[in-house]
């Protein structure tokens, strides 16, 4: 993962600089599952449907919405993703850390492919809001990922703290 604070990134054009920041947040979100058990990854610690595994599953949905639906105009059902953001947090019995990570890596790869040859001025025309510039989508992705990385940090801290309190 390239670090946005590396000197060689300071002079990148906007598009490439944004991608460095987005990719860093993608990796940070994926890392929230490092070293956890399946039970810990599914732990429901807040009132909402938010779990660590659910956050990464939701990030897969977000990637497919912005770099699948918006880029291609294909429907969410055609893309094989949940119809709504709320439903994207729902875990199936078959969802595991490995399977959710694999799906997320695949979604990120498709996102990278959707951006090949594009810059911030290019338009993705398939979103429900209408045509949107790639620059807006990149900033939205960064906002979304940053928010969920914060959620993941807090949930992971709760899980690791609970581990320490368990008798040996």
mmCIF file with all atom_site columns, C-alpha atoms in Angstrom:
data_model
loop_
_atom_site.group_PDB
_atom_site.id
_atom_site.type_symbol
_atom_site.label_atom_id
_atom_site.label_alt_id
_atom_site.label_comp_id
_atom_site.label_asym_id
_atom_site.label_entity_id
_atom_site.label_seq_id
_atom_site.pdbx_PDB_ins_code
_atom_site.Cartn_x
_atom_site.Cartn_y
_atom_site.Cartn_z
_atom_site.occupancy
_atom_site.B_iso_or_equiv
_atom_site.pdbx_formal_charge
_atom_site.auth_seq_id
_atom_site.auth_comp_id
_atom_site.auth_asym_id
_atom_site.auth_atom_id
_atom_site.pdbx_PDB_model_num
ATOM 1   C CA . UNK A 1 1   ? 0.000   0.000   0.000   1.00 0.00 ? 1   UNK A CA 1
ATOM 2   C CA . UNK A 1 2   ? 1.307   3.399   -0.925  1.00 0.00 ? 2   UNK A CA 1
ATOM 3   C CA . UNK A 1 3   ? 1.367   5.866   1.928   1.00 0.00 ? 3   UNK A CA 1
ATOM 4   C CA . UNK A 1 4   ? -0.180  9.254   1.028   1.00 0.00 ? 4   UNK A CA 1
ATOM 5   C CA . UNK A 1 5   ? 2.494   10.864  3.215   1.00 0.00 ? 5   UNK A CA 1
ATOM 6   C CA . UNK A 1 6   ? 5.349   9.546   1.062   1.00 0.00 ? 6   UNK A CA 1
ATOM 7   C CA . UNK A 1 7   ? 7.155   12.398  -0.670  1.00 0.00 ? 7   UNK A CA 1
ATOM 8   C CA . UNK A 1 8   ? 6.714   10.863  -4.119  1.00 0.00 ? 8   UNK A CA 1
ATOM 9   C CA . UNK A 1 9   ? 2.925   11.172  -3.720  1.00 0.00 ? 9   UNK A CA 1
ATOM 10  C CA . UNK A 1 10  ? 2.997   14.931  -3.076  1.00 0.00 ? 10  UNK A CA 1
ATOM 11  C CA . UNK A 1 11  ? 3.344   15.791  -6.754  1.00 0.00 ? 11  UNK A CA 1
ATOM 12  C CA . UNK A 1 12  ? 0.836   13.320  -8.178  1.00 0.00 ? 12  UNK A CA 1
ATOM 13  C CA . UNK A 1 13  ? -2.031  14.663  -10.229 1.00 0.00 ? 13  UNK A CA 1
ATOM 14  C CA . UNK A 1 14  ? -5.388  14.825  -8.474  1.00 0.00 ? 14  UNK A CA 1
ATOM 15  C CA . UNK A 1 15  ? -6.739  11.518  -9.822  1.00 0.00 ? 15  UNK A CA 1
ATOM 16  C CA . UNK A 1 16  ? -3.724  9.467   -8.789  1.00 0.00 ? 16  UNK A CA 1
ATOM 17  C CA . UNK A 1 17  ? -3.393  11.232  -5.448  1.00 0.00 ? 17  UNK A CA 1
ATOM 18  C CA . UNK A 1 18  ? -7.057  10.534  -4.670  1.00 0.00 ? 18  UNK A CA 1
ATOM 19  C CA . UNK A 1 19  ? -6.535  6.881   -5.550  1.00 0.00 ? 19  UNK A CA 1
ATOM 20  C CA . UNK A 1 20  ? -3.613  6.610   -3.123  1.00 0.00 ? 20  UNK A CA 1
ATOM 21  C CA . UNK A 1 21  ? -5.808  7.936   -0.299  1.00 0.00 ? 21  UNK A CA 1
ATOM 22  C CA . UNK A 1 22  ? -8.750  5.716   -1.268  1.00 0.00 ? 22  UNK A CA 1
ATOM 23  C CA . UNK A 1 23  ? -6.563  2.610   -1.494  1.00 0.00 ? 23  UNK A CA 1
ATOM 24  C CA . UNK A 1 24  ? -5.044  3.374   1.898   1.00 0.00 ? 24  UNK A CA 1
ATOM 25  C CA . UNK A 1 25  ? -8.521  3.494   3.446   1.00 0.00 ? 25  UNK A CA 1
ATOM 26  C CA . UNK A 1 26  ? -9.529  0.294   1.653   1.00 0.00 ? 26  UNK A CA 1
ATOM 27  C CA . UNK A 1 27  ? -6.558  -1.464  3.238   1.00 0.00 ? 27  UNK A CA 1
ATOM 28  C CA . UNK A 1 28  ? -7.268  0.029   6.648   1.00 0.00 ? 28  UNK A CA 1
ATOM 29  C CA . UNK A 1 29  ? -10.876 -1.201  6.516   1.00 0.00 ? 29  UNK A CA 1
ATOM 30  C CA . UNK A 1 30  ? -9.794  -4.673  5.415   1.00 0.00 ? 30  UNK A CA 1
ATOM 31  C CA . UNK A 1 31  ? -7.273  -4.772  8.281   1.00 0.00 ? 31  UNK A CA 1
ATOM 32  C CA . UNK A 1 32  ? -10.045 -4.369  10.864  1.00 0.00 ? 32  UNK A CA 1
ATOM 33  C CA . UNK A 1 33  ? -10.614 -8.120  10.510  1.00 0.00 ? 33  UNK A CA 1
ATOM 34  C CA . UNK A 1 34  ? -6.981  -9.102  11.116  1.00 0.00 ? 34  UNK A CA 1
ATOM 35  C CA . UNK A 1 35  ? -6.571  -11.680 13.869  1.00 0.00 ? 35  UNK A CA 1
ATOM 36  C CA . UNK A 1 36  ? -10.267 -11.884 14.736  1.00 0.00 ? 36  UNK A CA 1
ATOM 37  C CA . UNK A 1 37  ? -12.349 -15.009 15.129  1.00 0.00 ? 37  UNK A CA 1
ATOM 38  C CA . UNK A 1 38  ? -15.456 -15.442 13.020  1.00 0.00 ? 38  UNK A CA 1
ATOM 39  C CA . UNK A 1 39  ? -17.532 -14.802 16.128  1.00 0.00 ? 39  UNK A CA 1
ATOM 40  C CA . UNK A 1 40  ? -15.684 -11.573 16.903  1.00 0.00 ? 40  UNK A CA 1
ATOM 41  C CA . UNK A 1 41  ? -16.043 -10.355 13.313  1.00 0.00 ? 41  UNK A CA 1
ATOM 42  C CA . UNK A 1 42  ? -19.819 -10.889 13.562  1.00 0.00 ? 42  UNK A CA 1
ATOM 43  C CA . UNK A 1 43  ? -20.173 -9.418  17.063  1.00 0.00 ? 43  UNK A CA 1
ATOM 44  C CA . UNK A 1 44  ? -23.107 -7.025  17.312  1.00 0.00 ? 44  UNK A CA 1
ATOM 45  C CA . UNK A 1 45  ? -21.904 -4.273  19.644  1.00 0.00 ? 45  UNK A CA 1
ATOM 46  C CA . UNK A 1 46  ? -24.237 -1.447  18.597  1.00 0.00 ? 46  UNK A CA 1
ATOM 47  C CA . UNK A 1 47  ? -27.974 -1.106  17.959  1.00 0.00 ? 47  UNK A CA 1
ATOM 48  C CA . UNK A 1 48  ? -27.604 -0.945  14.177  1.00 0.00 ? 48  UNK A CA 1
ATOM 49  C CA . UNK A 1 49  ? -26.681 -3.811  11.852  1.00 0.00 ? 49  UNK A CA 1
ATOM 50  C CA . UNK A 1 50  ? -23.063 -2.642  11.979  1.00 0.00 ? 50  UNK A CA 1
ATOM 51  C CA . UNK A 1 51  ? -20.497 -5.359  12.675  1.00 0.00 ? 51  UNK A CA 1
ATOM 52  C CA . UNK A 1 52  ? -16.886 -5.500  11.531  1.00 0.00 ? 52  UNK A CA 1
ATOM 53  C CA . UNK A 1 53  ? -17.687 -8.183  8.968   1.00 0.00 ? 53  UNK A CA 1
ATOM 54  C CA . UNK A 1 54  ? -20.775 -6.229  7.933   1.00 0.00 ? 54  UNK A CA 1
ATOM 55  C CA . UNK A 1 55  ? -18.708 -3.071  7.405   1.00 0.00 ? 55  UNK A CA 1
ATOM 56  C CA . UNK A 1 56  ? -16.410 -4.825  4.956   1.00 0.00 ? 56  UNK A CA 1
ATOM 57  C CA . UNK A 1 57  ? -19.410 -6.436  3.246   1.00 0.00 ? 57  UNK A CA 1
ATOM 58  C CA . UNK A 1 58  ? -21.027 -2.996  2.987   1.00 0.00 ? 58  UNK A CA 1
ATOM 59  C CA . UNK A 1 59  ? -17.803 -1.595  1.499   1.00 0.00 ? 59  UNK A CA 1
ATOM 60  C CA . UNK A 1 60  ? -18.102 -4.225  -1.245  1.00 0.00 ? 60  UNK A CA 1
ATOM 61  C CA . UNK A 1 61  ? -21.603 -2.907  -1.954  1.00 0.00 ? 61  UNK A CA 1
ATOM 62  C CA . UNK A 1 62  ? -20.323 0.685   -2.031  1.00 0.00 ? 62  UNK A CA 1
ATOM 63  C CA . UNK A 1 63  ? -17.561 -0.222  -4.500  1.00 0.00 ? 63  UNK A CA 1
ATOM 64  C CA . UNK A 1 64  ? -20.061 -1.937  -6.783  1.00 0.00 ? 64  UNK A CA 1
ATOM 65  C CA . UNK A 1 65  ? -22.545 0.948   -6.593  1.00 0.00 ? 65  UNK A CA 1
ATOM 66  C CA . UNK A 1 66  ? -20.019 3.644   -7.490  1.00 0.00 ? 66  UNK A CA 1
ATOM 67  C CA . UNK A 1 67  ? -17.743 1.759   -9.847  1.00 0.00 ? 67  UNK A CA 1
ATOM 68  C CA . UNK A 1 68  ? -20.296 -0.757  -11.148 1.00 0.00 ? 68  UNK A CA 1
ATOM 69  C CA . UNK A 1 69  ? -23.755 0.793   -11.210 1.00 0.00 ? 69  UNK A CA 1
ATOM 70  C CA . UNK A 1 70  ? -22.606 4.405   -11.736 1.00 0.00 ? 70  UNK A CA 1
ATOM 71  C CA . UNK A 1 71  ? -19.921 3.448   -14.257 1.00 0.00 ? 71  UNK A CA 1
ATOM 72  C CA . UNK A 1 72  ? -22.015 1.027   -16.325 1.00 0.00 ? 72  UNK A CA 1
ATOM 73  C CA . UNK A 1 73  ? -25.671 1.814   -15.683 1.00 0.00 ? 73  UNK A CA 1
ATOM 74  C CA . UNK A 1 74  ? -26.293 -1.823  -14.717 1.00 0.00 ? 74  UNK A CA 1
ATOM 75  C CA . UNK A 1 75  ? -28.882 -2.360  -12.015 1.00 0.00 ? 75  UNK A CA 1
ATOM 76  C CA . UNK A 1 76  ? -27.964 -3.556  -8.566  1.00 0.00 ? 76  UNK A CA 1
ATOM 77  C CA . UNK A 1 77  ? -29.692 -6.866  -9.249  1.00 0.00 ? 77  UNK A CA 1
ATOM 78  C CA . UNK A 1 78  ? -27.625 -7.277  -12.434 1.00 0.00 ? 78  UNK A CA 1
ATOM 79  C CA . UNK A 1 79  ? -24.507 -6.603  -10.379 1.00 0.00 ? 79  UNK A CA 1
ATOM 80  C CA . UNK A 1 80  ? -25.576 -9.141  -7.732  1.00 0.00 ? 80  UNK A CA 1
ATOM 81  C CA . UNK A 1 81  ? -25.590 -6.643  -4.865  1.00 0.00 ? 81  UNK A CA 1
ATOM 82  C CA . UNK A 1 82  ? -28.141 -5.623  -2.251  1.00 0.00 ? 82  UNK A CA 1
ATOM 83  C CA . UNK A 1 83  ? -30.922 -3.270  -3.310  1.00 0.00 ? 83  UNK A CA 1
ATOM 84  C CA . UNK A 1 84  ? -30.240 -0.806  -0.492  1.00 0.00 ? 84  UNK A CA 1
ATOM 85  C CA . UNK A 1 85  ? -27.304 0.271   1.669   1.00 0.00 ? 85  UNK A CA 1
ATOM 86  C CA . UNK A 1 86  ? -29.096 -1.030  4.784   1.00 0.00 ? 86  UNK A CA 1
ATOM 87  C CA . UNK A 1 87  ? -29.433 -4.516  3.290   1.00 0.00 ? 87  UNK A CA 1
ATOM 88  C CA . UNK A 1 88  ? -25.742 -4.564  2.389   1.00 0.00 ? 88  UNK A CA 1
ATOM 89  C CA . UNK A 1 89  ? -24.824 -4.979  6.075   1.00 0.00 ? 89  UNK A CA 1
ATOM 90  C CA . UNK A 1 90  ? -26.854 -8.179  6.440   1.00 0.00 ? 90  UNK A CA 1
ATOM 91  C CA . UNK A 1 91  ? -24.645 -11.219 6.928   1.00 0.00 ? 91  UNK A CA 1
ATOM 92  C CA . UNK A 1 92  ? -25.527 -14.632 5.522   1.00 0.00 ? 92  UNK A CA 1
ATOM 93  C CA . UNK A 1 93  ? -24.586 -17.800 7.368   1.00 0.00 ? 93  UNK A CA 1
ATOM 94  C CA . UNK A 1 94  ? -22.099 -18.493 4.562   1.00 0.00 ? 94  UNK A CA 1
ATOM 95  C CA . UNK A 1 95  ? -20.287 -15.155 5.006   1.00 0.00 ? 95  UNK A CA 1
ATOM 96  C CA . UNK A 1 96  ? -16.856 -15.649 6.558   1.00 0.00 ? 96  UNK A CA 1
ATOM 97  C CA . UNK A 1 97  ? -13.879 -13.401 7.049   1.00 0.00 ? 97  UNK A CA 1
ATOM 98  C CA . UNK A 1 98  ? -12.198 -15.089 4.090   1.00 0.00 ? 98  UNK A CA 1
ATOM 99  C CA . UNK A 1 99  ? -15.214 -14.891 1.776   1.00 0.00 ? 99  UNK A CA 1
ATOM 100 C CA . UNK A 1 100 ? -16.052 -11.278 2.613   1.00 0.00 ? 100 UNK A CA 1
ATOM 101 C CA . UNK A 1 101 ? -12.407 -10.246 2.170   1.00 0.00 ? 101 UNK A CA 1
ATOM 102 C CA . UNK A 1 102 ? -12.266 -12.078 -1.166  1.00 0.00 ? 102 UNK A CA 1
ATOM 103 C CA . UNK A 1 103 ? -15.450 -10.364 -2.362  1.00 0.00 ? 103 UNK A CA 1
ATOM 104 C CA . UNK A 1 104 ? -14.101 -6.993  -1.269  1.00 0.00 ? 104 UNK A CA 1
ATOM 105 C CA . UNK A 1 105 ? -10.752 -7.529  -3.022  1.00 0.00 ? 105 UNK A CA 1
ATOM 106 C CA . UNK A 1 106 ? -12.649 -8.508  -6.192  1.00 0.00 ? 106 UNK A CA 1
ATOM 107 C CA . UNK A 1 107 ? -14.861 -5.408  -5.955  1.00 0.00 ? 107 UNK A CA 1
ATOM 108 C CA . UNK A 1 108 ? -11.809 -3.176  -5.504  1.00 0.00 ? 108 UNK A CA 1
ATOM 109 C CA . UNK A 1 109 ? -10.166 -4.755  -8.541  1.00 0.00 ? 109 UNK A CA 1
ATOM 110 C CA . UNK A 1 110 ? -13.317 -4.048  -10.581 1.00 0.00 ? 110 UNK A CA 1
ATOM 111 C CA . UNK A 1 111 ? -13.246 -0.472  -9.276  1.00 0.00 ? 111 UNK A CA 1
ATOM 112 C CA . UNK A 1 112 ? -9.656  -0.074  -10.437 1.00 0.00 ? 112 UNK A CA 1
ATOM 113 C CA . UNK A 1 113 ? -10.646 -1.450  -13.850 1.00 0.00 ? 113 UNK A CA 1
ATOM 114 C CA . UNK A 1 114 ? -13.570 0.989   -14.087 1.00 0.00 ? 114 UNK A CA 1
ATOM 115 C CA . UNK A 1 115 ? -11.132 3.877   -13.553 1.00 0.00 ? 115 UNK A CA 1
ATOM 116 C CA . UNK A 1 116 ? -8.554  2.761   -16.127 1.00 0.00 ? 116 UNK A CA 1
ATOM 117 C CA . UNK A 1 117 ? -8.014  5.574   -18.601 1.00 0.00 ? 117 UNK A CA 1
ATOM 118 C CA . UNK A 1 118 ? -10.299 7.917   -16.642 1.00 0.00 ? 118 UNK A CA 1
ATOM 119 C CA . UNK A 1 119 ? -9.610  11.168  -14.858 1.00 0.00 ? 119 UNK A CA 1
ATOM 120 C CA . UNK A 1 120 ? -11.581 13.363  -12.500 1.00 0.00 ? 120 UNK A CA 1
ATOM 121 C CA . UNK A 1 121 ? -13.335 15.200  -15.321 1.00 0.00 ? 121 UNK A CA 1
ATOM 122 C CA . UNK A 1 122 ? -14.778 12.029  -16.871 1.00 0.00 ? 122 UNK A CA 1
ATOM 123 C CA . UNK A 1 123 ? -18.426 11.316  -16.138 1.00 0.00 ? 123 UNK A CA 1
ATOM 124 C CA . UNK A 1 124 ? -20.091 8.165   -14.850 1.00 0.00 ? 124 UNK A CA 1
ATOM 125 C CA . UNK A 1 125 ? -23.645 8.301   -16.150 1.00 0.00 ? 125 UNK A CA 1
ATOM 126 C CA . UNK A 1 126 ? -25.307 5.316   -14.477 1.00 0.00 ? 126 UNK A CA 1
ATOM 127 C CA . UNK A 1 127 ? -26.060 6.696   -11.009 1.00 0.00 ? 127 UNK A CA 1
ATOM 128 C CA . UNK A 1 128 ? -29.609 7.384   -9.850  1.00 0.00 ? 128 UNK A CA 1
ATOM 129 C CA . UNK A 1 129 ? -28.645 11.046  -9.247  1.00 0.00 ? 129 UNK A CA 1
ATOM 130 C CA . UNK A 1 130 ? -27.682 11.424  -12.880 1.00 0.00 ? 130 UNK A CA 1
ATOM 131 C CA . UNK A 1 131 ? -24.243 11.902  -14.418 1.00 0.00 ? 131 UNK A CA 1
ATOM 132 C CA . UNK A 1 132 ? -21.478 12.464  -11.887 1.00 0.00 ? 132 UNK A CA 1
ATOM 133 C CA . UNK A 1 133 ? -17.833 13.351  -12.423 1.00 0.00 ? 133 UNK A CA 1
ATOM 134 C CA . UNK A 1 134 ? -15.296 10.732  -11.410 1.00 0.00 ? 134 UNK A CA 1
ATOM 135 C CA . UNK A 1 135 ? -13.766 13.349  -9.085  1.00 0.00 ? 135 UNK A CA 1
ATOM 136 C CA . UNK A 1 136 ? -17.028 13.531  -7.069  1.00 0.00 ? 136 UNK A CA 1
ATOM 137 C CA . UNK A 1 137 ? -17.232 9.731   -6.895  1.00 0.00 ? 137 UNK A CA 1
ATOM 138 C CA . UNK A 1 138 ? -13.639 9.518   -5.659  1.00 0.00 ? 138 UNK A CA 1
ATOM 139 C CA . UNK A 1 139 ? -14.300 12.071  -2.931  1.00 0.00 ? 139 UNK A CA 1
ATOM 140 C CA . UNK A 1 140 ? -17.510 10.309  -1.954  1.00 0.00 ? 140 UNK A CA 1
ATOM 141 C CA . UNK A 1 141 ? -15.637 6.997   -1.739  1.00 0.00 ? 141 UNK A CA 1
ATOM 142 C CA . UNK A 1 142 ? -12.996 8.578   0.463   1.00 0.00 ? 142 UNK A CA 1
ATOM 143 C CA . UNK A 1 143 ? -15.687 10.039  2.725   1.00 0.00 ? 143 UNK A CA 1
ATOM 144 C CA . UNK A 1 144 ? -17.518 6.712   2.923   1.00 0.00 ? 144 UNK A CA 1
ATOM 145 C CA . UNK A 1 145 ? -14.387 4.697   3.639   1.00 0.00 ? 145 UNK A CA 1
ATOM 146 C CA . UNK A 1 146 ? -13.077 7.168   6.211   1.00 0.00 ? 146 UNK A CA 1
ATOM 147 C CA . UNK A 1 147 ? -16.379 7.069   8.081   1.00 0.00 ? 147 UNK A CA 1
ATOM 148 C CA . UNK A 1 148 ? -16.442 3.280   8.115   1.00 0.00 ? 148 UNK A CA 1
ATOM 149 C CA . UNK A 1 149 ? -12.778 3.033   9.123   1.00 0.00 ? 149 UNK A CA 1
ATOM 150 C CA . UNK A 1 150 ? -13.714 5.110   12.166  1.00 0.00 ? 150 UNK A CA 1
ATOM 151 C CA . UNK A 1 151 ? -16.609 2.799   12.942  1.00 0.00 ? 151 UNK A CA 1
ATOM 152 C CA . UNK A 1 152 ? -14.302 -0.194  12.531  1.00 0.00 ? 152 UNK A CA 1
ATOM 153 C CA . UNK A 1 153 ? -11.655 1.283   14.854  1.00 0.00 ? 153 UNK A CA 1
ATOM 154 C CA . UNK A 1 154 ? -14.199 1.673   17.652  1.00 0.00 ? 154 UNK A CA 1
ATOM 155 C CA . UNK A 1 155 ? -15.755 -1.772  17.181  1.00 0.00 ? 155 UNK A CA 1
ATOM 156 C CA . UNK A 1 156 ? -12.348 -3.445  16.990  1.00 0.00 ? 156 UNK A CA 1
ATOM 157 C CA . UNK A 1 157 ? -11.238 -1.645  20.154  1.00 0.00 ? 157 UNK A CA 1
ATOM 158 C CA . UNK A 1 158 ? -14.336 -2.939  21.944  1.00 0.00 ? 158 UNK A CA 1
ATOM 159 C CA . UNK A 1 159 ? -13.633 -6.492  20.796  1.00 0.00 ? 159 UNK A CA 1
ATOM 160 C CA . UNK A 1 160 ? -9.970  -6.425  21.773  1.00 0.00 ? 160 UNK A CA 1
ATOM 161 C CA . UNK A 1 161 ? -10.813 -4.872  25.145  1.00 0.00 ? 161 UNK A CA 1
ATOM 162 C CA . UNK A 1 162 ? -13.374 -7.624  25.784  1.00 0.00 ? 162 UNK A CA 1
ATOM 163 C CA . UNK A 1 163 ? -10.682 -10.218 25.003  1.00 0.00 ? 163 UNK A CA 1
ATOM 164 C CA . UNK A 1 164 ? -8.423  -8.791  27.708  1.00 0.00 ? 164 UNK A CA 1
ATOM 165 C CA . UNK A 1 165 ? -11.214 -9.015  30.267  1.00 0.00 ? 165 UNK A CA 1
ATOM 166 C CA . UNK A 1 166 ? -11.849 -12.706 29.667  1.00 0.00 ? 166 UNK A CA 1
ATOM 167 C CA . UNK A 1 167 ? -10.296 -15.046 32.213  1.00 0.00 ? 167 UNK A CA 1
ATOM 168 C CA . UNK A 1 168 ? -7.287  -16.942 30.897  1.00 0.00 ? 168 UNK A CA 1
#
